[in-house]
CSV table of C-alpha atoms in Angstrom, one decimal:
chain,number,residue,atom,x,y,z
A,1,MET,CA,-66.4,137.4,62.9
A,2,ALA,CA,-68.5,139.8,60.8
A,3,ASP,CA,-71.5,138.4,59.0
A,4,PRO,CA,-70.5,138.4,55.3
A,5,ALA,CA,-74.1,139.3,54.4
A,6,VAL,CA,-73.9,142.5,56.3
A,7,SER,CA,-71.7,145.5,55.4
A,8,PHE,CA,-72.3,149.1,56.5
A,9,LYS,CA,-70.3,150.4,53.5
A,10,ARG,CA,-72.4,148.4,51.1
A,11,ASP,CA,-75.7,149.5,52.8
A,12,LEU,CA,-74.6,153.1,52.4
A,13,SER,CA,-74.5,152.6,48.6
A,14,GLU,CA,-78.0,151.2,48.5
A,15,TRP,CA,-80.4,153.4,46.5
A,16,ARG,CA,-83.0,153.6,49.3
A,17,ILE,CA,-80.6,155.8,51.3
A,18,VAL,CA,-82.3,158.7,49.5
A,19,MET,CA,-85.4,158.0,51.6
A,20,VAL,CA,-83.5,159.0,54.8
A,21,ALA,CA,-81.4,161.7,53.1
A,22,TRP,CA,-83.6,164.6,54.2
A,23,ARG,CA,-83.7,163.2,57.7
A,24,LEU,CA,-79.9,163.1,57.6
A,25,LEU,CA,-79.6,166.8,56.6
A,26,ALA,CA,-82.1,167.8,59.3
A,27,LEU,CA,-80.2,166.1,62.0
A,28,GLN,CA,-76.9,167.6,60.9
A,29,ALA,CA,-78.4,171.1,60.5
A,30,ALA,CA,-79.8,170.9,64.1
A,31,ASP,CA,-76.3,171.2,65.4
A,32,PRO,CA,-75.8,174.9,66.1
A,33,VAL,CA,-72.4,174.9,64.5
A,34,VAL,CA,-73.6,173.2,61.3
A,35,GLY,CA,-76.7,175.4,61.3
A,36,ALA,CA,-74.6,178.6,61.5
A,37,GLY,CA,-72.2,177.4,58.8
A,38,MET,CA,-75.1,176.5,56.5
A,39,ALA,CA,-76.6,179.9,57.0
A,40,GLU,CA,-73.5,181.8,56.0
A,41,HIS,CA,-71.4,179.5,53.9
A,42,SER,CA,-73.7,176.9,52.3
A,43,THR,CA,-75.5,177.1,49.0
A,44,TYR,CA,-78.3,174.7,50.1
A,45,ARG,CA,-81.1,177.2,49.5
A,46,ALA,CA,-80.3,177.7,45.8
A,47,HIS,CA,-78.8,174.3,45.2
A,48,PRO,CA,-80.5,171.7,47.5
A,49,TRP,CA,-79.9,168.8,45.1
A,50,ARG,CA,-76.2,169.6,45.0
A,51,ARG,CA,-76.1,169.7,48.8
A,52,VAL,CA,-77.7,166.2,49.0
A,53,GLU,CA,-75.4,164.8,46.3
A,54,HIS,CA,-72.3,166.3,48.0
A,55,THR,CA,-73.3,164.8,51.4
A,56,LEU,CA,-74.0,161.3,50.1
A,57,GLY,CA,-71.1,161.4,47.6
A,58,SER,CA,-68.7,162.3,50.4
A,59,GLY,CA,-70.1,159.5,52.5
A,60,ARG,CA,-69.5,157.0,49.7
A,61,ARG,CA,-65.9,158.2,49.3
A,62,LEU,CA,-65.3,157.9,53.0
A,63,PHE,CA,-66.7,154.5,53.5
A,64,TYR,CA,-67.0,152.7,50.1
A,65,GLN,CA,-63.6,153.4,48.4
A,66,ASP,CA,-60.0,152.5,48.9
A,67,ALA,CA,-57.6,153.9,51.5
A,68,GLU,CA,-56.1,156.5,49.1
A,69,THR,CA,-59.6,157.9,48.2
A,70,LEU,CA,-60.4,158.0,51.9
A,71,ARG,CA,-57.2,159.9,52.7
A,72,ARG,CA,-58.0,162.5,49.9
A,73,GLU,CA,-61.6,162.9,51.0
A,74,VAL,CA,-60.6,163.5,54.7
A,75,ALA,CA,-58.0,166.1,53.6
A,76,ARG,CA,-60.5,167.8,51.4
A,77,LEU,CA,-63.1,168.0,54.2
A,78,GLU,CA,-60.4,169.3,56.5
A,79,ARG,CA,-59.6,172.1,54.1
A,80,ALA,CA,-63.2,173.0,53.5
A,81,HIS,CA,-64.1,173.1,57.2
A,82,LYS,CA,-61.1,175.2,58.0
A,83,ARG,CA,-62.8,178.1,56.1
A,84,ILE,CA,-66.2,177.6,57.8
A,85,ARG,CA,-66.1,179.7,61.0
A,86,GLY,CA,-67.5,183.0,62.2
A,87,THR,CA,-69.9,184.4,64.7
A,88,THR,CA,-73.7,183.8,64.9
A,89,PRO,CA,-76.1,186.8,64.9
A,90,ASP,CA,-76.5,186.4,68.7
A,91,GLY,CA,-72.7,186.6,69.2
A,92,ARG,CA,-71.7,183.0,69.6
A,93,PRO,CA,-68.5,181.9,67.8
A,94,TYR,CA,-68.6,178.8,65.7
A,95,ASP,CA,-66.0,176.7,63.9
A,96,ALA,CA,-66.7,173.7,61.7
A,97,ARG,CA,-63.5,172.0,63.1
A,98,ASP,CA,-65.2,171.6,66.5
A,99,ALA,CA,-64.6,168.0,67.5
A,100,GLY,CA,-68.0,167.4,69.0
A,101,THR,CA,-69.8,168.7,65.9
A,102,ARG,CA,-67.6,166.6,63.6
A,103,ALA,CA,-68.3,163.5,65.5
A,104,TRP,CA,-72.1,164.2,65.4
A,105,VAL,CA,-72.1,164.7,61.6
A,106,LEU,CA,-70.2,161.4,61.1
A,107,LEU,CA,-72.5,159.5,63.5
A,108,THR,CA,-75.6,160.8,61.9
A,109,LEU,CA,-74.5,159.2,58.7
A,110,PHE,CA,-74.1,155.8,60.5
A,111,GLU,CA,-77.4,156.3,62.4
A,112,CYS,CA,-79.3,157.0,59.2
A,113,VAL,CA,-78.1,153.8,57.6
A,114,VAL,CA,-79.2,151.9,60.7
A,115,ALA,CA,-82.5,153.7,60.6
A,116,MET,CA,-82.9,152.9,56.8
A,117,ARG,CA,-82.6,149.2,57.5
A,118,ARG,CA,-84.8,149.3,60.7
A,119,LEU,CA,-87.6,151.2,59.0
A,120,GLY,CA,-87.4,148.9,56.0
A,121,GLY,CA,-88.0,145.8,58.1
A,122,ASP,CA,-84.5,144.4,57.7
A,123,GLY,CA,-82.7,146.0,60.7
A,124,TYR,CA,-79.4,144.8,62.1
A,125,ASP,CA,-79.4,142.4,65.0
A,126,ALA,CA,-77.2,143.1,68.0
A,127,VAL,CA,-74.1,141.3,66.5
A,128,GLN,CA,-74.6,142.8,63.0
A,129,LEU,CA,-74.9,146.3,64.5
A,130,GLU,CA,-71.6,146.0,66.4
A,131,ASP,CA,-69.9,144.7,63.3
A,132,ALA,CA,-71.3,147.6,61.2
A,133,TYR,CA,-70.2,150.1,63.8
A,134,ALA,CA,-66.7,148.6,64.0
A,135,GLU,CA,-66.5,149.0,60.2
A,136,PHE,CA,-67.7,152.6,60.5
A,137,LYS,CA,-65.2,153.4,63.2
A,138,GLU,CA,-62.4,151.9,61.1
A,139,SER,CA,-63.1,154.4,58.3
A,140,VAL,CA,-63.6,157.5,60.5
A,141,ALA,CA,-60.4,156.8,62.4
A,142,ALA,CA,-58.7,158.8,59.6
A,143,PHE,CA,-60.3,162.0,61.0
A,144,ASP,CA,-58.2,161.5,64.2
A,145,LEU,CA,-61.0,162.7,66.5
A,146,PRO,CA,-60.0,163.1,70.2
A,147,GLU,CA,-60.4,160.1,72.4
A,148,GLY,CA,-63.9,159.7,73.7
A,149,GLU,CA,-65.7,161.7,71.0
A,150,LEU,CA,-67.2,158.6,69.5
A,151,PRO,CA,-69.2,156.1,71.7
A,152,PRO,CA,-67.0,153.0,72.2
A,153,THR,CA,-69.7,150.5,71.1
A,154,ALA,CA,-73.0,150.5,69.1
A,155,LYS,CA,-75.0,149.8,72.3
A,156,ASP,CA,-73.8,153.1,73.6
A,157,LEU,CA,-75.3,155.0,70.7
A,158,PRO,CA,-78.8,155.5,72.0
A,159,ALA,CA,-77.5,157.2,75.1
A,160,TYR,CA,-75.1,159.4,73.1
A,161,PHE,CA,-77.9,160.5,70.8
A,162,ALA,CA,-80.3,161.3,73.6
A,163,ARG,CA,-77.7,163.3,75.5
A,164,TYR,CA,-76.5,165.2,72.4
A,165,ALA,CA,-80.0,166.0,71.4
A,166,ARG,CA,-80.9,167.4,74.8
A,167,GLU,CA,-77.7,169.3,75.4
A,168,ARG,CA,-76.5,170.5,72.0
A,169,LEU,CA,-79.2,170.4,69.4
A,170,GLU,CA,-81.4,173.4,68.5
A,171,PHE,CA,-84.2,173.9,66.0
A,172,THR,CA,-81.9,176.2,64.0
A,173,GLU,CA,-83.1,178.3,61.1
A,174,ALA,CA,-81.4,176.0,58.7
A,175,ALA,CA,-83.2,173.0,60.2
A,176,ARG,CA,-86.5,174.8,60.1
A,177,TYR,CA,-86.0,175.8,56.5
A,178,LEU,CA,-85.1,172.2,55.5
A,179,MET,CA,-88.1,170.9,57.3
A,180,GLY,CA,-90.5,173.5,55.9
A,181,ASP,CA,-90.0,175.8,53.0
A,182,LEU,CA,-86.9,174.5,51.1
A,183,LEU,CA,-88.8,171.8,49.1
A,184,ARG,CA,-91.6,174.2,48.4
A,185,GLU,CA,-89.1,176.6,46.8
A,186,ALA,CA,-86.6,174.1,45.3
A,187,PRO,CA,-85.6,174.6,41.7
A,188,ARG,CA,-86.6,171.9,39.2
A,189,PRO,CA,-83.9,169.3,38.6
A,190,ARG,CA,-82.9,169.2,34.9
A,191,ARG,CA,-83.7,165.6,34.6
A,192,LEU,CA,-87.3,166.5,35.3
A,193,TRP,CA,-87.4,168.9,32.3
A,194,PHE,CA,-90.5,167.2,30.9
A,195,LEU,CA,-92.6,168.5,33.8
A,196,GLY,CA,-92.2,172.1,32.8
A,197,ASP,CA,-92.5,174.9,35.3
A,198,ALA,CA,-96.2,174.4,36.0
A,199,GLY,CA,-95.9,170.7,36.4
A,200,TRP,CA,-92.9,171.0,38.7
A,201,ARG,CA,-94.8,173.4,41.0
A,202,VAL,CA,-97.5,170.8,41.4
A,203,VAL,CA,-95.0,168.0,42.0
A,204,ARG,CA,-92.9,170.1,44.3
A,205,ALA,CA,-95.9,171.0,46.5
A,206,LEU,CA,-96.9,167.3,46.8
A,207,ALA,CA,-93.3,166.2,47.4
A,208,ALA,CA,-92.8,168.9,50.1
A,209,ARG,CA,-95.8,167.5,52.0
A,210,VAL,CA,-94.7,163.9,51.7
A,211,VAL,CA,-91.0,164.5,52.6
A,212,THR,CA,-91.9,166.8,55.6
A,213,GLU,CA,-94.4,164.2,57.0
A,214,LEU,CA,-91.9,161.4,56.4
A,215,THR,CA,-89.0,163.2,57.9
A,216,VAL,CA,-90.9,164.2,61.1
A,217,ALA,CA,-92.2,160.6,61.4
A,218,ASP,CA,-88.7,159.1,61.0
A,219,LEU,CA,-86.7,161.5,63.3
A,220,PRO,CA,-85.6,159.9,66.6
A,221,ALA,CA,-88.2,160.5,69.3
A,222,VAL,CA,-85.8,162.5,71.4
A,223,VAL,CA,-85.2,164.9,68.6
A,224,ARG,CA,-88.9,165.4,67.9
A,225,GLU,CA,-89.4,166.0,71.6
A,226,ARG,CA,-86.6,168.6,71.6
A,227,PHE,CA,-88.1,170.4,68.7
A,228,GLY,CA,-91.8,170.1,69.7
A,229,LEU,CA,-92.6,168.1,66.6
A,230,VAL,CA,-95.5,165.7,66.5
A,231,ARG,CA,-95.5,162.3,64.7
A,232,THR,CA,-99.0,162.1,63.2
A,233,ARG,CA,-100.8,158.9,62.5
A,234,ARG,CA,-100.8,159.8,58.8
A,235,GLY,CA,-97.0,160.4,59.0
A,236,ALA,CA,-96.5,157.1,60.8
A,237,LEU,CA,-98.6,155.2,58.2
A,238,LEU,CA,-96.7,156.9,55.3
A,239,SER,CA,-93.4,156.0,56.9
A,240,PHE,CA,-94.4,152.4,57.4
A,241,LEU,CA,-95.8,151.9,53.8
A,242,LEU,CA,-92.9,153.6,52.0
A,243,HIS,CA,-90.0,152.1,54.0
A,244,ARG,CA,-91.5,148.6,54.2
A,245,GLY,CA,-92.4,148.7,50.6
A,246,ALA,CA,-88.9,149.8,49.6
A,247,GLY,CA,-87.3,147.3,51.9
A,248,ALA,CA,-89.3,144.4,50.4
A,249,LEU,CA,-88.5,145.6,46.8
A,250,VAL,CA,-84.7,145.9,47.2
A,251,ARG,CA,-84.5,142.4,48.7
A,252,LEU,CA,-85.9,141.1,45.3
A,253,LEU,CA,-83.4,143.1,43.2
A,254,PRO,CA,-80.1,141.9,41.9
A,255,ASP,CA,-77.1,143.8,43.4
A,256,ARG,CA,-76.5,145.7,40.2
A,257,LEU,CA,-79.9,147.4,40.7
A,258,ARG,CA,-79.9,147.5,44.5
A,259,TYR,CA,-76.6,149.2,45.0
A,260,ARG,CA,-75.2,152.4,43.4
A,261,SER,CA,-71.6,152.3,42.4
A,262,PRO,CA,-69.7,155.5,43.4
A,263,GLU,CA,-68.5,155.7,39.8
A,264,GLU,CA,-72.1,155.5,38.3
A,265,ARG,CA,-72.8,158.1,35.7
A,266,ARG,CA,-75.9,160.1,35.9
A,267,PRO,CA,-78.8,159.2,33.6
A,268,THR,CA,-79.2,160.9,30.3
A,269,GLY,CA,-82.3,162.4,28.7
A,270,ARG,CA,-83.5,165.1,26.4
A,271,HIS,CA,-82.5,168.7,26.7
A,272,ARG,CA,-84.8,171.6,27.1
A,273,PRO,CA,-85.9,173.6,24.0
A,274,HIS,CA,-83.6,176.3,22.7
A,275,ARG,CA,-84.5,179.9,23.6
A,276,ARG,CA,-82.4,182.9,22.3
A,277,ASP,CA,-80.9,185.3,24.8
A,278,THR,CA,-80.0,189.0,24.5
A,279,ARG,CA,-76.8,190.1,26.3
A,280,GLY,CA,-78.9,191.4,29.3
A,281,SER,CA,-80.8,188.2,29.7
A,282,ARG,CA,-77.6,186.1,29.4
A,283,LEU,CA,-76.1,188.1,32.3
A,284,ASP,CA,-79.3,187.9,34.2
A,285,ARG,CA,-79.2,184.1,33.8
A,286,PHE,CA,-75.5,183.9,34.7
A,287,PHE,CA,-76.4,185.8,37.9
A,288,ARG,CA,-79.2,183.5,38.9
A,289,GLU,CA,-77.7,180.1,37.9
A,290,VAL,CA,-74.0,180.7,38.6
A,291,LEU,CA,-73.2,183.7,40.8
A,292,ASP,CA,-76.1,183.7,43.3
A,293,GLN,CA,-75.0,180.5,45.0
A,294,THR,CA,-76.9,181.1,48.2
A,295,GLY,CA,-80.2,182.0,46.4
A,296,ASP,CA,-80.9,185.2,48.3
A,297,GLY,CA,-80.9,187.5,45.3
A,298,PHE,CA,-77.5,189.1,46.0
A,299,ILE,CA,-73.9,188.3,45.4
A,300,THR,CA,-71.6,188.5,48.4
A,301,VAL,CA,-68.1,187.2,49.2
A,302,HIS,CA,-69.7,184.0,50.4
A,303,ASP,CA,-71.2,183.3,46.9
A,304,LEU,CA,-67.8,183.7,45.3
A,305,ARG,CA,-66.2,181.5,47.9
A,306,ALA,CA,-68.9,178.9,47.5
A,307,MET,CA,-68.1,178.8,43.8
A,308,ALA,CA,-64.4,178.3,44.6
A,309,HIS,CA,-65.3,175.6,47.0
A,310,ASN,CA,-67.4,173.8,44.4
A,311,VAL,CA,-64.5,173.9,41.9
A,312,CYS,CA,-62.1,172.6,44.5
A,313,TRP,CA,-64.5,169.9,45.6
A,314,GLN,CA,-65.1,168.6,42.1
A,315,LEU,CA,-61.4,168.5,41.3
A,316,GLU,CA,-60.0,167.2,44.6
A,317,LEU,CA,-57.2,169.7,44.6
A,318,ASP,CA,-54.3,169.8,47.0
A,319,GLU,CA,-53.9,172.6,49.5
A,320,ALA,CA,-51.7,174.8,47.3
A,321,ALA,CA,-53.9,174.5,44.3
A,322,GLU,CA,-57.0,175.2,46.4
A,323,ALA,CA,-55.4,178.3,47.7
A,324,ARG,CA,-54.7,179.6,44.2
A,325,VAL,CA,-58.4,179.1,43.2
A,326,TYR,CA,-59.7,180.8,46.4
A,327,ALA,CA,-57.3,183.7,45.9
A,328,ALA,CA,-58.5,184.2,42.3
A,329,PHE,CA,-62.1,184.2,43.3
A,330,ASP,CA,-61.5,186.6,46.2
A,331,GLY,CA,-59.9,188.9,43.6
A,332,TRP,CA,-63.0,188.7,41.5
A,333,TRP,CA,-65.2,189.5,44.4
A,334,GLU,CA,-63.0,192.6,45.2
A,335,GLN,CA,-63.6,193.8,41.7
A,336,LEU,CA,-67.3,193.3,41.9
A,337,ARG,CA,-67.5,194.9,45.3
A,338,THR,CA,-65.5,197.9,44.3
A,339,VAL,CA,-67.4,198.5,41.0
A,340,MET,CA,-70.9,197.5,42.0
A,341,ASP,CA,-71.5,197.8,45.8
A,342,ALA,CA,-72.4,201.5,45.8
A,343,ASN,CA,-73.7,201.6,49.4
A,344,GLY,CA,-71.0,199.4,50.9
A,345,ASP,CA,-73.2,196.8,52.4
A,346,GLY,CA,-71.2,193.9,51.0
A,347,LYS,CA,-74.0,192.9,48.6
A,348,VAL,CA,-74.5,193.2,44.8
A,349,SER,CA,-78.0,192.8,43.4
A,350,ARG,CA,-78.9,191.3,40.1
A,351,GLU,CA,-79.8,194.6,38.6
A,352,GLU,CA,-76.6,196.2,39.7
A,353,PHE,CA,-74.5,193.3,38.3
A,354,VAL,CA,-76.2,193.3,34.9
A,355,ALA,CA,-76.1,197.1,34.5
A,356,ALA,CA,-72.5,197.5,35.7
A,357,THR,CA,-71.2,194.6,33.6
A,358,VAL,CA,-72.8,195.9,30.4
A,359,ALA,CA,-71.5,199.4,31.1
A,360,GLY,CA,-68.0,198.1,32.1
A,361,CYS,CA,-67.7,195.9,28.9
A,362,ASP,CA,-68.9,198.8,26.7
A,363,ARG,CA,-66.5,201.3,28.4
A,364,ASP,CA,-63.3,199.3,28.8
A,365,GLY,CA,-62.1,196.3,26.7
A,366,ALA,CA,-60.0,195.2,29.6
A,367,TYR,CA,-62.9,195.2,32.1
A,368,LEU,CA,-63.2,191.4,32.4
A,369,GLU,CA,-59.4,191.1,32.8
A,370,GLN,CA,-59.7,192.7,36.3
A,371,GLY,CA,-61.7,189.9,37.9
A,372,LEU,CA,-63.6,187.3,35.9
A,373,LEU,CA,-60.8,186.2,33.6
A,374,PRO,CA,-58.2,185.7,36.3
A,375,ALA,CA,-60.7,183.5,38.2
A,376,LEU,CA,-61.5,181.5,35.1
A,377,GLY,CA,-57.8,181.2,34.4
A,378,ALA,CA,-57.3,179.7,37.8
A,379,VAL,CA,-60.2,177.2,37.1
A,380,PHE,CA,-58.6,176.2,33.8
A,381,THR,CA,-55.2,175.6,35.4
A,382,ALA,CA,-56.8,173.5,38.2
A,383,ALA,CA,-58.9,171.5,35.8
A,384,ASP,CA,-55.9,170.8,33.5
A,385,ALA,CA,-55.0,167.8,35.7
A,386,ASP,CA,-52.2,166.5,33.5
A,387,GLY,CA,-50.7,169.9,32.8
A,388,SER,CA,-51.0,169.5,29.1
A,389,GLY,CA,-52.2,173.1,28.5
A,390,PHE,CA,-55.5,171.7,27.2
A,391,LEU,CA,-58.8,170.6,28.7
A,392,GLU,CA,-59.9,167.3,27.4
A,393,PHE,CA,-63.7,166.5,27.7
A,394,ASP,CA,-63.2,164.4,30.8
A,395,GLU,CA,-61.4,167.2,32.5
A,396,TYR,CA,-64.0,169.7,31.4
A,397,ARG,CA,-66.8,167.4,32.7
A,398,THR,CA,-65.2,167.0,36.1
A,399,VAL,CA,-65.4,170.7,36.9
A,400,PHE,CA,-68.5,171.8,34.9
A,401,GLY,CA,-70.7,168.7,35.2
A,402,GLY,CA,-73.1,168.2,38.0
A,403,PRO,CA,-76.6,166.9,39.0
A,404,ARG,CA,-78.3,169.9,37.4
A,405,VAL,CA,-76.3,169.9,34.2
A,406,HIS,CA,-77.7,167.7,31.4
A,407,PRO,CA,-75.0,165.7,29.6
A,408,VAL,CA,-76.3,167.1,26.2
A,409,GLU,CA,-75.8,170.6,27.5
A,410,LEU,CA,-72.4,169.8,28.9
A,411,SER,CA,-71.3,168.5,25.5
A,412,HIS,CA,-72.8,171.5,23.8
A,413,GLY,CA,-70.8,173.9,26.1
A,414,PHE,CA,-67.6,172.0,25.4
A,415,ARG,CA,-68.2,172.4,21.7
A,416,GLN,CA,-68.9,176.1,22.1
A,417,LEU,CA,-65.4,176.5,23.6
A,418,ASP,CA,-63.6,174.1,21.3
A,419,THR,CA,-63.7,176.5,18.3
A,420,ASP,CA,-61.3,174.7,16.1
A,421,GLY,CA,-63.1,171.3,16.7
A,422,ASP,CA,-59.9,169.3,17.7
A,423,GLY,CA,-61.6,167.8,20.7
A,424,ARG,CA,-59.7,169.8,23.3
A,425,ILE,CA,-59.9,173.4,24.7
A,426,THR,CA,-56.9,175.7,24.9
A,427,ARG,CA,-56.6,178.3,27.6
A,428,GLU,CA,-57.2,181.0,24.9
A,429,GLU,CA,-60.3,179.2,23.6
A,430,PHE,CA,-61.6,178.9,27.2
A,431,LEU,CA,-61.2,182.5,28.1
A,432,CYS,CA,-62.3,183.8,24.7
A,433,GLY,CA,-65.6,181.8,25.0
A,434,PHE,CA,-66.5,183.4,28.3
A,435,THR,CA,-65.5,186.8,27.1
A,436,GLU,CA,-68.0,186.4,24.2
A,437,PHE,CA,-70.7,185.3,26.6
A,438,PHE,CA,-70.3,188.6,28.5
A,439,THR,CA,-69.6,190.9,25.6
A,440,ALA,CA,-71.4,189.7,22.4
A,441,ARG,CA,-74.4,191.8,21.6
A,442,THR,CA,-76.2,189.1,19.6
A,443,ASP,CA,-76.5,185.3,20.0
A,444,SER,CA,-74.5,184.6,16.9
A,445,ALA,CA,-71.1,184.2,18.8
A,446,SER,CA,-70.4,180.7,19.9
A,447,GLY,CA,-69.7,181.6,23.5
A,448,THR,CA,-73.1,182.9,24.1
A,449,GLN,CA,-74.5,179.4,24.6
A,450,LEU,CA,-72.1,178.3,27.4
A,451,LEU,CA,-75.0,177.8,29.8
A,452,GLY,CA,-76.8,175.7,27.4
A,453,ARG,CA,-79.9,176.2,25.3
A,454,ALA,CA,-82.0,178.0,27.8
C-alpha cells in the first residue's frame, strides 16, 4: 500500500520543482528528435519563460488533475506533436510522435521529481520510489505507448537512462544553447519590471552563471560523460547548498505555501511607465513581441504556426477548431510571404514588415482583410467558448494572458477593445481595435495601446 505521505503528483506541484526545470529542459533537448523540433518549431529562444511554463503546466495537467483534464491534455499534445516533423540539416528525418522519444520526455519529468527530492535530502526510499513510479505510469497510460517503451519498475530506471544516454542522446544545438547562451540573452520577465534593462542585464548574467553551474552539477553522471561536461567543486557545493537549503525550508512550510495549485493565478504588481508610440514604432514592437516567435529577427511560416499553436494551447480546442485556427494563420503567412518576401527565401525581416505594412495600409483600405483580420477572426471565434458572440474578460484573459503579460496591461488591453464599456467585446470591436493599431497615425485612437503602455 502506498505511503500516504508520498505522492509523485503532489511532489510535482511543489514550488522547488523550478530548481530542476532547466535540467529537465536540457535532458529533453538532448534527444535528437526533440532538439530538431525545438530548432525549427519552438519559440524557446524568444520566449524561454513561456517554454518553461508550458512544460511544467502540461506536467501538472497530466499528473495533478482529474481524468477528463488528463484526456484533454493528452489529446492536445497528440495534435501538437503531429505537426512537429521534418528533416534535420544533416538529412535525418524526425517526428515528434516517435514512441521512444515520447517515452523519454515523459520519463525525464518523473526523473526530475525524483532528483529534486534526492538533492533536497528527502529522497524516496525503495518502496516509496516504486509507489511513485506506479502513480506516474497510471497517468501516462493515457498515451498508449507501445509495450516495453517504459521500464517495468523503478529499479529498472537507472539502466534505462544509462542505455538511452549512450545510444540516443546528443549534445544538440538546442541543448547547447539552453546550457550556454539562452539565459544570457533571455528577455526580462514583466514581473521584474522594477529592475529596468540595466538591472536585468546584471541579474541575467549572474543567473546564467548560477543556473549553468547548477544544471551541469545536477545532470546524471552518464549524461555529463556523454557530453564531456565536468562537475566542478564549485558547482557541486552550489548544488548542495541550494537544494539542501530549499529542502529544509519546504519541510517547514504549510502545504498552502509549499505546493502550487494548478489553478493559482500569477502574482500582480505595478505596470511599466507609459511611453507613446508612432505607427512605425508600434509595428516594430508588434514584430518583436508578437510575430517573431522564434527570436531570430525574421518572420517565417514557423512563427505564424507557433502563434497558432499558442492560441490553441491556451484554449484547449478540439481538432476541428484547431484546424480552423491553423488554416487562418497559414493564410496570413501566405499574404505576408507574397507581399514582403521579395527574394523568395521564406523569411520577412522587421524592416520589410514595417515598411510593407505601412505602405499597404496607406495604399489599400482592405489590406488587412487579406491576412491579419481573418486570422484574428479565427482567434475570436475560438476564444468565444460559449458561442455568445462576445468575449467576456475571462475568455479574453485565457487567450491573451500569459507569464509575460502583466494583469494591469491585460485589463488595459481589454478596455481598449471594449469601446462601449459594457464589459464585453463584440467581434466588430475586436477587429476594429486591431485595425486601429495598424493604421492609426497618432496614438489618440484606443486600439493603439493594445500591447500595453510600452
